[in-house]
CSV table of C-alpha atoms in Angstrom, one decimal:
chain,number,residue,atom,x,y,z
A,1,UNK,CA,7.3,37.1,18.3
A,2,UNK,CA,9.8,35.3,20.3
A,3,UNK,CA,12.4,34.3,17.3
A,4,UNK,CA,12.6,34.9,13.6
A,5,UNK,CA,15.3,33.5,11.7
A,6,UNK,CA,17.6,35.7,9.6
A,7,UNK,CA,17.2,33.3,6.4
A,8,UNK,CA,14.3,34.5,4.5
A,9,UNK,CA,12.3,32.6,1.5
A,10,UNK,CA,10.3,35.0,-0.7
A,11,UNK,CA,7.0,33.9,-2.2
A,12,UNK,CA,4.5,35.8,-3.9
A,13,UNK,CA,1.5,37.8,-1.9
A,14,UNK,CA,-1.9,39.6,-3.0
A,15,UNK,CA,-4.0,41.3,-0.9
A,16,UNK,CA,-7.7,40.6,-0.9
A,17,UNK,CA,-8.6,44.5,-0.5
A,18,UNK,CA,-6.7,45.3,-3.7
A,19,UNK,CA,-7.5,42.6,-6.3
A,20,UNK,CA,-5.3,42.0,-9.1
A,21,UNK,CA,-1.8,42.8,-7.7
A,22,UNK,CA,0.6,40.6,-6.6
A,23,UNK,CA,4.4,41.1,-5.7
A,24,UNK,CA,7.3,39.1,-4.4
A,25,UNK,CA,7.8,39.2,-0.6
A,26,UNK,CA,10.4,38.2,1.9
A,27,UNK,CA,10.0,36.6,5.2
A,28,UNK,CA,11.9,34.5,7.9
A,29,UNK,CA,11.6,30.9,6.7
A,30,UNK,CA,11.5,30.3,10.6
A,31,UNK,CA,9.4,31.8,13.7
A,32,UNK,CA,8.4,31.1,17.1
A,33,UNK,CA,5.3,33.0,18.9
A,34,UNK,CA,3.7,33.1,21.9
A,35,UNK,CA,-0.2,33.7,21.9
A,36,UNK,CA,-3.5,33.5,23.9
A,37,UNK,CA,-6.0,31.6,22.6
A,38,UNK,CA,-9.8,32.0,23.0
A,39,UNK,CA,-10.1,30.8,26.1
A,40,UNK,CA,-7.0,32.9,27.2
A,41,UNK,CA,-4.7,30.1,27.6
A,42,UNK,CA,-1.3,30.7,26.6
A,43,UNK,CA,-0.3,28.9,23.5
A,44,UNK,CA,3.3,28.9,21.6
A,45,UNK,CA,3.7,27.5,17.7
A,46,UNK,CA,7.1,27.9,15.6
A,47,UNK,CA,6.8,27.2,12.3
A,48,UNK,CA,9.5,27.1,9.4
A,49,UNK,CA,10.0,24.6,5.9
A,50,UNK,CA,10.7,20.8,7.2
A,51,UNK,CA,12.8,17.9,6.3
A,52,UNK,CA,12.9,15.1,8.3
A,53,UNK,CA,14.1,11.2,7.4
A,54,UNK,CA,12.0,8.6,9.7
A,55,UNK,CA,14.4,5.3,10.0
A,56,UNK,CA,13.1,2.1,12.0
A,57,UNK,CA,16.4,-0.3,12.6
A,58,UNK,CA,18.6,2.0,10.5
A,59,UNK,CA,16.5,1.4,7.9
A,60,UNK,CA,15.1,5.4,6.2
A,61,UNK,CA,11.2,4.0,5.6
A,62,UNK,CA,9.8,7.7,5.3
A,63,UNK,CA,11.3,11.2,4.0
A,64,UNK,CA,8.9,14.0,5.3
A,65,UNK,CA,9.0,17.5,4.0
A,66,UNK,CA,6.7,20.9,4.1
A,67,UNK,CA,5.7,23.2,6.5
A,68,UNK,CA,4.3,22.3,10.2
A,69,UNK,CA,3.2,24.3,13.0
A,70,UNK,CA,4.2,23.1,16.5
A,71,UNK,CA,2.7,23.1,20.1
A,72,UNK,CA,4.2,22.5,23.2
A,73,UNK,CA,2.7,21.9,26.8
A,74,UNK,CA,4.2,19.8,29.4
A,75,UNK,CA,3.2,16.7,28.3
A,76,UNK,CA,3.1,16.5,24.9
A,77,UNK,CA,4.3,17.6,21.4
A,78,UNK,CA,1.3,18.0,18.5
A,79,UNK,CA,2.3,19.3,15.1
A,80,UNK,CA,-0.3,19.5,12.3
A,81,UNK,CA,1.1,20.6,8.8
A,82,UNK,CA,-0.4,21.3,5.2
A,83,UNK,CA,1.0,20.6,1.4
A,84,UNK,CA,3.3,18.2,3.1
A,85,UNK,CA,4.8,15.2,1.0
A,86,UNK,CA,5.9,11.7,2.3
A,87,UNK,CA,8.2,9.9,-0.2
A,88,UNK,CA,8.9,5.9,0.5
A,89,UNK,CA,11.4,5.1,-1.8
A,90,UNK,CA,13.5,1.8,-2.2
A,91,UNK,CA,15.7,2.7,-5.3
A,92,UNK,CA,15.0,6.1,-7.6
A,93,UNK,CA,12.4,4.5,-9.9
A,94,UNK,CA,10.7,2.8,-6.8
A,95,UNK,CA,8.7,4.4,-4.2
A,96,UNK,CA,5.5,5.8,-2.7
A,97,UNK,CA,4.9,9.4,-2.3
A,98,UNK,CA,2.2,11.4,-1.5
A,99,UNK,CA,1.9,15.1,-2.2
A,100,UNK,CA,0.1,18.1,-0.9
A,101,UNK,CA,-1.1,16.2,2.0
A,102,UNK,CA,-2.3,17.0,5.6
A,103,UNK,CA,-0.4,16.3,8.4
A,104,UNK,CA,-0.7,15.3,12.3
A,105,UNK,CA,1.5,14.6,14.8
A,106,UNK,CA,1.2,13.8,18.4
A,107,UNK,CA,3.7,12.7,21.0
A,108,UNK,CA,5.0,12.5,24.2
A,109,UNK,CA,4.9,10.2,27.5
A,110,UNK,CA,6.0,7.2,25.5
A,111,UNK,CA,3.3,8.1,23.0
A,112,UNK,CA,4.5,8.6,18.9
A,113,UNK,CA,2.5,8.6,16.1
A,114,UNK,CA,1.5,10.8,12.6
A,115,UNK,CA,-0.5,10.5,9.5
A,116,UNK,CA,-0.6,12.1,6.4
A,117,UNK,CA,-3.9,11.6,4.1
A,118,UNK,CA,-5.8,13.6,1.9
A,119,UNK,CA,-3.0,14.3,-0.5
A,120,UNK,CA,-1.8,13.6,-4.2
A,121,UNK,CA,-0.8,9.8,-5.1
A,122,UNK,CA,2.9,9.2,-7.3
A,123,UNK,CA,3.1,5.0,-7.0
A,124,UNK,CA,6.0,3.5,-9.1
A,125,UNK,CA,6.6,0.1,-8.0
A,126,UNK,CA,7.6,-1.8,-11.3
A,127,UNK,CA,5.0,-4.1,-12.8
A,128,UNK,CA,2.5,-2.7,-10.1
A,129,UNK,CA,0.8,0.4,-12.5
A,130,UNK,CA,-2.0,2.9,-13.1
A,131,UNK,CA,-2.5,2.6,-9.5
A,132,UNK,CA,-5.8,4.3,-7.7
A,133,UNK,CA,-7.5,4.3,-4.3
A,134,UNK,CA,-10.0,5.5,-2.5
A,135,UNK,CA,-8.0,6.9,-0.2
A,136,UNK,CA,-4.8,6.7,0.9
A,137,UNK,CA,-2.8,7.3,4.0
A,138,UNK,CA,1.1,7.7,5.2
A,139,UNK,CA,1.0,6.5,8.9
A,140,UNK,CA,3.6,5.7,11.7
A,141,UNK,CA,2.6,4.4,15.8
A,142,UNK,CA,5.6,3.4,18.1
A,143,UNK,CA,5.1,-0.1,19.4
A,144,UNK,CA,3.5,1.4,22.6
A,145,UNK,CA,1.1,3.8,20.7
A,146,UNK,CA,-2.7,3.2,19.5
A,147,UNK,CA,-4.9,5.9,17.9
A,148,UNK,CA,-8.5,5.8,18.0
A,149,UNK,CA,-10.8,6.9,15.6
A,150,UNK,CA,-11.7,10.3,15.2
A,151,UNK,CA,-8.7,11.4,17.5
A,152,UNK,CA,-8.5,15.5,16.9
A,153,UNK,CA,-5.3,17.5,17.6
A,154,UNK,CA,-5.1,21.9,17.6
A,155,UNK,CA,-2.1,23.4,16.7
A,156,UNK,CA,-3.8,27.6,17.1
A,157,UNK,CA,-7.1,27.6,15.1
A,158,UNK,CA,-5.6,24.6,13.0
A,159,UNK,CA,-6.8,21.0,13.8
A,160,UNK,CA,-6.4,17.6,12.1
A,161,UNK,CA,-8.5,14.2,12.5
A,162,UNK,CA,-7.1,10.6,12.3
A,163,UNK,CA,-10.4,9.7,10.5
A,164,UNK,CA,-9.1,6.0,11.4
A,165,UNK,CA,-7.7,4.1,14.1
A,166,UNK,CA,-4.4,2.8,14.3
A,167,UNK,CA,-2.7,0.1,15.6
A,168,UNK,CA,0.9,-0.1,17.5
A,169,UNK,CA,3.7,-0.5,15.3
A,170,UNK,CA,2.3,0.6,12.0
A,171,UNK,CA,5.1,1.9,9.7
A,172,UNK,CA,4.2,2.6,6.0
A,173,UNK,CA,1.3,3.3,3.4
A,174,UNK,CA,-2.2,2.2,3.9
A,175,UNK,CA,-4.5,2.3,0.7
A,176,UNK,CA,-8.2,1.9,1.1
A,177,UNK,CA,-10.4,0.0,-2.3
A,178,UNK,CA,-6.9,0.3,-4.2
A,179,UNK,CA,-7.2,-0.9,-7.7
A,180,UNK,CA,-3.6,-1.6,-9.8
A,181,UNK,CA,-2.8,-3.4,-12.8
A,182,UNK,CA,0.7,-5.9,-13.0
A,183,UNK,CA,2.2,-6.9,-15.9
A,184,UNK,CA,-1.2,-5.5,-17.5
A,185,UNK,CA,-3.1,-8.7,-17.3
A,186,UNK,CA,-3.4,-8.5,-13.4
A,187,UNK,CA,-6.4,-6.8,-11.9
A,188,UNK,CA,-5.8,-6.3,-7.7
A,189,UNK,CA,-8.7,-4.7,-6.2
A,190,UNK,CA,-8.8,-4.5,-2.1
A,191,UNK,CA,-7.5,-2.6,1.0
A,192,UNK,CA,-3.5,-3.0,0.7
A,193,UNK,CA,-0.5,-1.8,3.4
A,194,UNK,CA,2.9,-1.1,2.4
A,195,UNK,CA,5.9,-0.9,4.0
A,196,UNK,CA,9.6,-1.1,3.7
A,197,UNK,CA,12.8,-3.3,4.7
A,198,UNK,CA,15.9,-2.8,3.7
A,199,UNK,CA,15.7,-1.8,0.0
A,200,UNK,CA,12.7,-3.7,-0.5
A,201,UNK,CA,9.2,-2.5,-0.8
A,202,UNK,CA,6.5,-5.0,0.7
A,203,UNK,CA,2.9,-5.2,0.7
A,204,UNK,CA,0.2,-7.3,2.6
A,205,UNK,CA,-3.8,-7.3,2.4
A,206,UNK,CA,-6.6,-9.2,3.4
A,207,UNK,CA,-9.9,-9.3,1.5
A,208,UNK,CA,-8.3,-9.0,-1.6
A,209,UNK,CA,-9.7,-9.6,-5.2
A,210,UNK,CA,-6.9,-10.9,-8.4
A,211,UNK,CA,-8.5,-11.1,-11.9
A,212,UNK,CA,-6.5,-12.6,-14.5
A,213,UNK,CA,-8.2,-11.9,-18.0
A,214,UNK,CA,-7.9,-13.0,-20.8
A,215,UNK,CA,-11.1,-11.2,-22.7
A,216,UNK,CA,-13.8,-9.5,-20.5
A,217,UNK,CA,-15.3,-13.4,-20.8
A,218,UNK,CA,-12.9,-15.3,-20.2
A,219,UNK,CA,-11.6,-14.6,-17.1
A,220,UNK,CA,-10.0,-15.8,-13.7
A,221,UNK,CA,-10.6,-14.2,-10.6
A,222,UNK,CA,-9.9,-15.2,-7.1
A,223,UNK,CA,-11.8,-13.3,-4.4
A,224,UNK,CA,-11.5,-12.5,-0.5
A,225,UNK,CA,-7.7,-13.8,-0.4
A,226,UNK,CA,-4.6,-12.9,1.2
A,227,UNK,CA,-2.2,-10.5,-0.5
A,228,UNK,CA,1.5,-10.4,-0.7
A,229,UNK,CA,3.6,-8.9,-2.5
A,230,UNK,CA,7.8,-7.7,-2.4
A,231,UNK,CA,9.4,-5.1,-5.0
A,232,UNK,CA,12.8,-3.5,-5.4
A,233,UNK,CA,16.5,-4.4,-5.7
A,234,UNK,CA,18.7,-6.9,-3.8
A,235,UNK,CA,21.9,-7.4,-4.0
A,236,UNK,CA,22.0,-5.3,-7.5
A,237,UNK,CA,19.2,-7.6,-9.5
A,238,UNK,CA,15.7,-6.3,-9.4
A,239,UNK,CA,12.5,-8.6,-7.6
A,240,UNK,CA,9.3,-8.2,-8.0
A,241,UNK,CA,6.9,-11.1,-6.6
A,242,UNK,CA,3.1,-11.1,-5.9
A,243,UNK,CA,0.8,-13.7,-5.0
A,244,UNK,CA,-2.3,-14.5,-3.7
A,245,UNK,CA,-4.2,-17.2,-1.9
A,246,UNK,CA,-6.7,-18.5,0.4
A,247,UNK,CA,-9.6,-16.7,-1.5
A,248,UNK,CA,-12.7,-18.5,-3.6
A,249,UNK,CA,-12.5,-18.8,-7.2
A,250,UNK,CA,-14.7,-17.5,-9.5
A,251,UNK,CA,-14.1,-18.9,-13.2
A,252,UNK,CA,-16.2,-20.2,-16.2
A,253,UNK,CA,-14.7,-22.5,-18.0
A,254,UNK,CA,-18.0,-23.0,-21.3
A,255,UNK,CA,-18.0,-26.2,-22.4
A,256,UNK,CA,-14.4,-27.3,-21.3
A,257,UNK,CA,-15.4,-29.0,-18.1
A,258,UNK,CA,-16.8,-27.9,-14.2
A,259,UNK,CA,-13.7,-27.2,-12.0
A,260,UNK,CA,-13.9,-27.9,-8.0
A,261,UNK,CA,-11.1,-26.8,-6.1
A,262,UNK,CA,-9.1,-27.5,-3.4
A,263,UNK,CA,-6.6,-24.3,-3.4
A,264,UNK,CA,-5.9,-21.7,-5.9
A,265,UNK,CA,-2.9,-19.3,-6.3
A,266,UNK,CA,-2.6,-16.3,-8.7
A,267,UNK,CA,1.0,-15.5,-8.8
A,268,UNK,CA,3.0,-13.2,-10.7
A,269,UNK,CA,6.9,-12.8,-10.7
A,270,UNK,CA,9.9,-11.0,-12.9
A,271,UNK,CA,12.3,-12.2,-15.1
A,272,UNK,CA,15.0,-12.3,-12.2
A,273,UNK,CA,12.6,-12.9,-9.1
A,274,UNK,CA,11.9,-16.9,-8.0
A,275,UNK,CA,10.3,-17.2,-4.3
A,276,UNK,CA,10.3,-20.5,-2.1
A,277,UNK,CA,7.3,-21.9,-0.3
A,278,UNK,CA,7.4,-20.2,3.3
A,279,UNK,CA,8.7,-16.8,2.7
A,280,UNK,CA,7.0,-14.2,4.6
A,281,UNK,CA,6.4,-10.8,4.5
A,282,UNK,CA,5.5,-9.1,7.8
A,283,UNK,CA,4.2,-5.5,8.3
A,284,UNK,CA,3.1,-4.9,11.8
A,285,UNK,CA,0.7,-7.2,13.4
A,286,UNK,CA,0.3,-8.3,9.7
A,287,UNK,CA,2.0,-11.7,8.2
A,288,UNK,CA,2.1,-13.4,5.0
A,289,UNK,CA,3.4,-16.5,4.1
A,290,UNK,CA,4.2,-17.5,-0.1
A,291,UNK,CA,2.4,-20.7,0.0
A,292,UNK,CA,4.1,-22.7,-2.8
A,293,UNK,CA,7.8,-22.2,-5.0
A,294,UNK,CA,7.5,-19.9,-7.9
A,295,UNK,CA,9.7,-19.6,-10.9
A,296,UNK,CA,11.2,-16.2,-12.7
A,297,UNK,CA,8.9,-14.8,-15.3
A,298,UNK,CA,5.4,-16.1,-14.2
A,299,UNK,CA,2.1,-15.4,-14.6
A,300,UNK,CA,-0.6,-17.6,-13.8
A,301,UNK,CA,-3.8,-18.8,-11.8
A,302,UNK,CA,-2.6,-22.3,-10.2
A,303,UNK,CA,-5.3,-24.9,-9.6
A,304,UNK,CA,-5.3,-27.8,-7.2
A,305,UNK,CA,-8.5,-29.8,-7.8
A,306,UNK,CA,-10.6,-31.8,-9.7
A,307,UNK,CA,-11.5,-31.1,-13.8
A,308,UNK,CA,-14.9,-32.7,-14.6
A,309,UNK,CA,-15.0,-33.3,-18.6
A,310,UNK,CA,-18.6,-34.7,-19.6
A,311,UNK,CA,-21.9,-35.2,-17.8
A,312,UNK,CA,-21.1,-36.7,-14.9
A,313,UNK,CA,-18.5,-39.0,-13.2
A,314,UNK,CA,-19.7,-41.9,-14.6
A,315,UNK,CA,-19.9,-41.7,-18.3
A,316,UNK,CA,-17.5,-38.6,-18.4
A,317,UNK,CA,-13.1,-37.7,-17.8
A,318,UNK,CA,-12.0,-36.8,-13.9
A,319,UNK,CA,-8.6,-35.0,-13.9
A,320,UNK,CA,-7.4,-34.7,-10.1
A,321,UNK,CA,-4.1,-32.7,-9.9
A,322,UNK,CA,-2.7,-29.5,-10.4
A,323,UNK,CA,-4.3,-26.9,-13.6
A,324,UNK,CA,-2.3,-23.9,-14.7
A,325,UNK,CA,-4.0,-21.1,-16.6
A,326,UNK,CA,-1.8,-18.9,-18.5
A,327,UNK,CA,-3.1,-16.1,-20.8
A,328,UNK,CA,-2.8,-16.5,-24.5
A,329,UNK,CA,-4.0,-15.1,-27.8
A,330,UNK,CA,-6.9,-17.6,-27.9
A,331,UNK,CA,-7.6,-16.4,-24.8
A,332,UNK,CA,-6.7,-19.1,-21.8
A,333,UNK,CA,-4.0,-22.2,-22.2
A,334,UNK,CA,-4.5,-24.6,-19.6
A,335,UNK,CA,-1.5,-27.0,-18.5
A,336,UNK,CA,-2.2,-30.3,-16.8
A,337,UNK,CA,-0.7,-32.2,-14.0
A,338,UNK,CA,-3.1,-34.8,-13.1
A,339,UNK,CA,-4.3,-38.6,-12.7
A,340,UNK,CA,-6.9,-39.1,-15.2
A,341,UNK,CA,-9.9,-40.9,-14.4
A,342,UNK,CA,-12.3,-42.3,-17.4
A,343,UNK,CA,-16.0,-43.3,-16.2
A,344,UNK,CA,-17.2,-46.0,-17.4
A,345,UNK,CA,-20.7,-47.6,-17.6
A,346,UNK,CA,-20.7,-50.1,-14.3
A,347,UNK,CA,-17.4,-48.9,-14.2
A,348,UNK,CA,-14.7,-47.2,-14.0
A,349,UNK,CA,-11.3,-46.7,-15.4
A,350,UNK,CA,-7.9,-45.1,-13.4
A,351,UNK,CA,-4.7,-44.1,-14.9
């Protein structure tokens, strides 16, 4: 032992050779040792409770705490930890944290990067509820560090396993098949990164899936888009603003008419929250850009195409223009903005 500290923390201890009994016991909260491993190579570890605050440009996007063990060589630093929790938080009632997690660390010779995963999900971001993944990971790489899959680290006899690569300059949360509900009539299904700025919270995905529902058949749900999406306070009034685009719809409109489109947005914003076309949010090699204005207090599936009403072109209605489904108790209310074409036998009619 080559330090101990003179703080103690007691917790309670059992014995496995005397079942049943259990009794408080003090020990230093701190340690350093020096040890041979099994190929006789000398190894030193320190180990003690951890706080640390991770800040990019000043900014605190991570607060780390729980126990890690530490290694040491020449060239590099590895720390691997358990029951650690990662907290991203942009006001008191909005943050990420995950709890009980495993932990890995490696740095040195320009080289930084860790990862928590396998731990215990707490997600309050607003309108964004009842939140589930897959799985989901806390992860951080300098702009000069990569990690490849199935990289393995030893701290002793411990070890931990980035299960997935990552990419320079990744700072935040990564969720893999998350599923949410916003505003409660919002389904988002998809692989989703978030990360921080300021006191913001933002998010970005690809390959993501929006399904705004009325009744389990009548239903509108854009598929394979792009993902965006911005939570938290600025300058004292709360935001919260998702959209999505660039996907394929998938919607069933009964006897109402056959829909083509040209470009569909699902977008969803609070009662103080409006967003201009051109925004973006950016989290590492990651952009996204709101593609059109939205208003405060919206909810909808926005159209731009045509609306076939009748049999064909020529004896049926044409709208070509801009459709807006919002949920109501009937189910869906559809608002127009649209030339209006009326076919005509030999004919047609434009106005």
């Amino acid at each position: 032992i080559l330090e101990r500290s003179k703080s103690e923390a007691v917790y309670e201890e059992g014995c496995l050779s005397v079942p049943g009994y259990y009794a408080d016991v003090a020990r230093p909260d701190k340690v350093r040792v020096r040890y041979l491993d099994r190929d006789g190579a000398e190894q030193e570890i320190a180990a003690e409770g951890f706080l640390a605050h991770v800040r990019v440009d000043g900014t605190e996007i991570f607060t780390l705490t729980g126990d890690l063990g530490f290694k040491k060589s020449p060239t590099e630093i590895l720390a691997i930890g358990s029951d650690v929790t990662v907290r991203m938080e942009a006001a008191s009632d909005i943050y990420l944290e995950l709890s009980g997690a495993d932990f890995g660390l490696l740095a040195g010779g320009g080289l930084f990067a860790f990862e928590l995963a396998n731990g215990a999900l707490d997600f309050q971001l607003g309108d964004f509820a009842n939140v589930t993944a897959d799985a989901t990971f806390a992860q951080f790489t300098n702009p000069t560090t990569a990690v490849a899959a199935g990289t393995t680290i030893h701290v002793g006899p411990v070890s931990y396993t980035f299960a997935n690569a990552i990419v320079p300059n990744t700072i935040g949360f990564a969720f893999k098949n998350l599923n949410a509900k916003v505003g409660g009539v919002i389904t988002i299904t998809g692989d989703i990164g978030f990360s921080k700025s300021l006191t913001l919270i933002k998010a970005v995905g690809n390959n993501v899936n929006a399904r705004l529902q009325a009744t389990p058949s009548v239903y509108a749900e854009v598929r394979n888009a792009d993902f965006g999406l911005e939570v938290g306070v600025d300058n004292g009034a709360e935001v919260f603003a998702l959209e999505v685009q660039n996907g394929t719809l998938d919607i069933d409109l009964g006897p109402v008419g056959q829909l083509t489109v040209r470009e569909v947005f699902v977008q969803f914003t609070g009662p103080t929250t409006s967003i201009t076309a051109g925004d973006k949010i950016t989290i590492g090699p990651i952009e996204y850009v709101f593609g059109s204005d939205i208003a405060a207090a919206t909810t909808a599936v926005f159209i731009d195409g045509t609306l076939l009403i009748g049999p064909d072109v020529n004896t049926g209605v044409l709208l070509d223009g801009t459709f807006e489904l919002v949920i109501s108790p009937a189910g869906f209310e559809m608002a127009i903005d649209a030339t209006l074409g009326i076919g005509l036998l030999g004919g047609g009619l434009d106005v």
